[in-house]
């Protein structure tokens, strides 16, 4: 979560798919390096030979939770997978399915069978032939193994069978007609296809497999050659990539302790591109003529998750959530005591849209708003009244007491340690909720700690956020009963332990509805259920704020800004990094005018930025871009 608020994409998981984004790069001579975000010279060593070019971008603030694509939830991991593992389909500039591994596909008259023709002659990075069997094996593993289905099981839950009759044919049969099959395996927000010959031996121990032998065997625009947690990921270009070779020879995704540190690196020429700065940084950078700043329509939400009934798939209660959160009156009081317009104005400086529906404005076909008269207002008096009427009386300290458990309404609110949005929101929530007799204890947690607590149910309230691509199935699937964890703690992709039979029925129905308008109505009904449940309370949809060095890159921006200057959502992690090309052959490392100096350490150049007479070493950013 954070300034771009996309947690696990937990995924998402997620900004998915429009081609042509803004990116930047620079030509590096042999042996030179950019500054290490962790202070390690080795981390910054450019993997390039004489005259080769390296694109340097800020890693998603979520970081990488795991390089195992069956288990990963963080945006940083999904960015890596988009570059190094193939998918059946790509997404074109309109967000529609295009060719990738599959060069064509057909659907049977009864809409139950999809046949994909797979490109012939492709090879994994180790030289092994890449065939339809790799795709069939990957999808079958997710269909049949609960651990393998941890991240993406909802996408194949309607699949009856997946077979590969020959090397270039993949056949997917569904239980019911399914409208979104060509969105199931797309870059970043869909299922990555992995090499069977590498992963088959790991299938029985999948929950412990780290997938950290480099270079990773894959097939995409890039090959991951090295990765250091909380420091960097290094990539070499796949010059034989089916959709065109990358415009840079190499890429380094660097992790930073904060977005401020990344912005300093961008200004000094050590970094070429940042996806997701905060409003204060964005407005300050607009005056720099060497930088291009753009706003994208929000592709995700930022909001509050409520642990109202943490349990497993069998109904076993888990965790330490406050029992009063099971009462819809308490949850609704929290919603009434939240002024979303103030949060947009004060926390995001107006660069966001007040939240309501579960799906973001980037994909207008799915946008839902409550009907007139059904929108929850900001009303502290009403919040006080419904709590009082329900028997939650205030004690001498002003804190209300749960009449059933006798516990005071003292709730833990988990926020991300390095997220300015979370910090701002939590301060407002604390004041508003104390006004209605609910006391908040703000717990500042790392990205990994917060998500560890989430899975165990050891929390009351959490700040969170998700992004999504043009097909809503993955994000909607997070709220299904099937997303609950198993009794042993494995599998499960829930974020608030929501489970509702009517919602599940509609989830299956929307997936099998081919008429777009009819499907949108069903999806809207699902969002209405979520809105009324008050379990996931949408605060706002942030405008994505991107910054690029125009002196080091020829960038591609999809579409034109609207009357408000908003660009369509950009697919930076796939098309952007693929299509970015150097703007100049000049070396921009170690610019004297940036106030930095180049030091040789162990044969590698390490840039040290001098700030106020001190030394600022670049470190990891943990949550500014949480899924």
mmCIF file with all atom_site columns, C-alpha atoms in Angstrom, residues 86 150 167 172 203-204 232 241 258 333 354 358 419 456 458:
data_model
loop_
_atom_site.group_PDB
_atom_site.id
_atom_site.type_symbol
_atom_site.label_atom_id
_atom_site.label_alt_id
_atom_site.label_comp_id
_atom_site.label_asym_id
_atom_site.label_entity_id
_atom_site.label_seq_id
_atom_site.pdbx_PDB_ins_code
_atom_site.Cartn_x
_atom_site.Cartn_y
_atom_site.Cartn_z
_atom_site.occupancy
_atom_site.B_iso_or_equiv
_atom_site.pdbx_formal_charge
_atom_site.auth_seq_id
_atom_site.auth_comp_id
_atom_site.auth_asym_id
_atom_site.auth_atom_id
_atom_site.pdbx_PDB_model_num
ATOM 1  C CA . UNK A 1 86  ? 5.209   -15.660 -20.535 1.00 0.00 ? 86  UNK A CA 1
ATOM 2  C CA . UNK A 1 150 ? -2.936  -19.594 -3.509  1.00 0.00 ? 150 UNK A CA 1
ATOM 3  C CA . UNK A 1 167 ? 3.158   -28.932 -28.967 1.00 0.00 ? 167 UNK A CA 1
ATOM 4  C CA . UNK A 1 172 ? -9.286  -25.385 -22.192 1.00 0.00 ? 172 UNK A CA 1
ATOM 5  C CA . UNK A 1 203 ? 5.430   -29.319 -7.109  1.00 0.00 ? 203 UNK A CA 1
ATOM 6  C CA . UNK A 1 204 ? 5.251   -31.405 -3.917  1.00 0.00 ? 204 UNK A CA 1
ATOM 7  C CA . UNK A 1 232 ? 17.539  -4.671  -6.433  1.00 0.00 ? 232 UNK A CA 1
ATOM 8  C CA . UNK A 1 241 ? 11.413  -12.018 -27.712 1.00 0.00 ? 241 UNK A CA 1
ATOM 9  C CA . UNK A 1 258 ? 11.398  5.882   0.867   1.00 0.00 ? 258 UNK A CA 1
ATOM 10 C CA . UNK A 1 333 ? -20.575 3.598   12.438  1.00 0.00 ? 333 UNK A CA 1
ATOM 11 C CA . UNK A 1 354 ? -13.538 9.726   -3.218  1.00 0.00 ? 354 UNK A CA 1
ATOM 12 C CA . UNK A 1 358 ? -14.792 -1.761  -5.280  1.00 0.00 ? 358 UNK A CA 1
ATOM 13 C CA . UNK A 1 419 ? 3.370   5.114   3.630   1.00 0.00 ? 419 UNK A CA 1
ATOM 14 C CA . UNK A 1 456 ? -3.497  -15.053 10.710  1.00 0.00 ? 456 UNK A CA 1
ATOM 15 C CA . UNK A 1 458 ? -4.320  -11.070 14.247  1.00 0.00 ? 458 UNK A CA 1
#
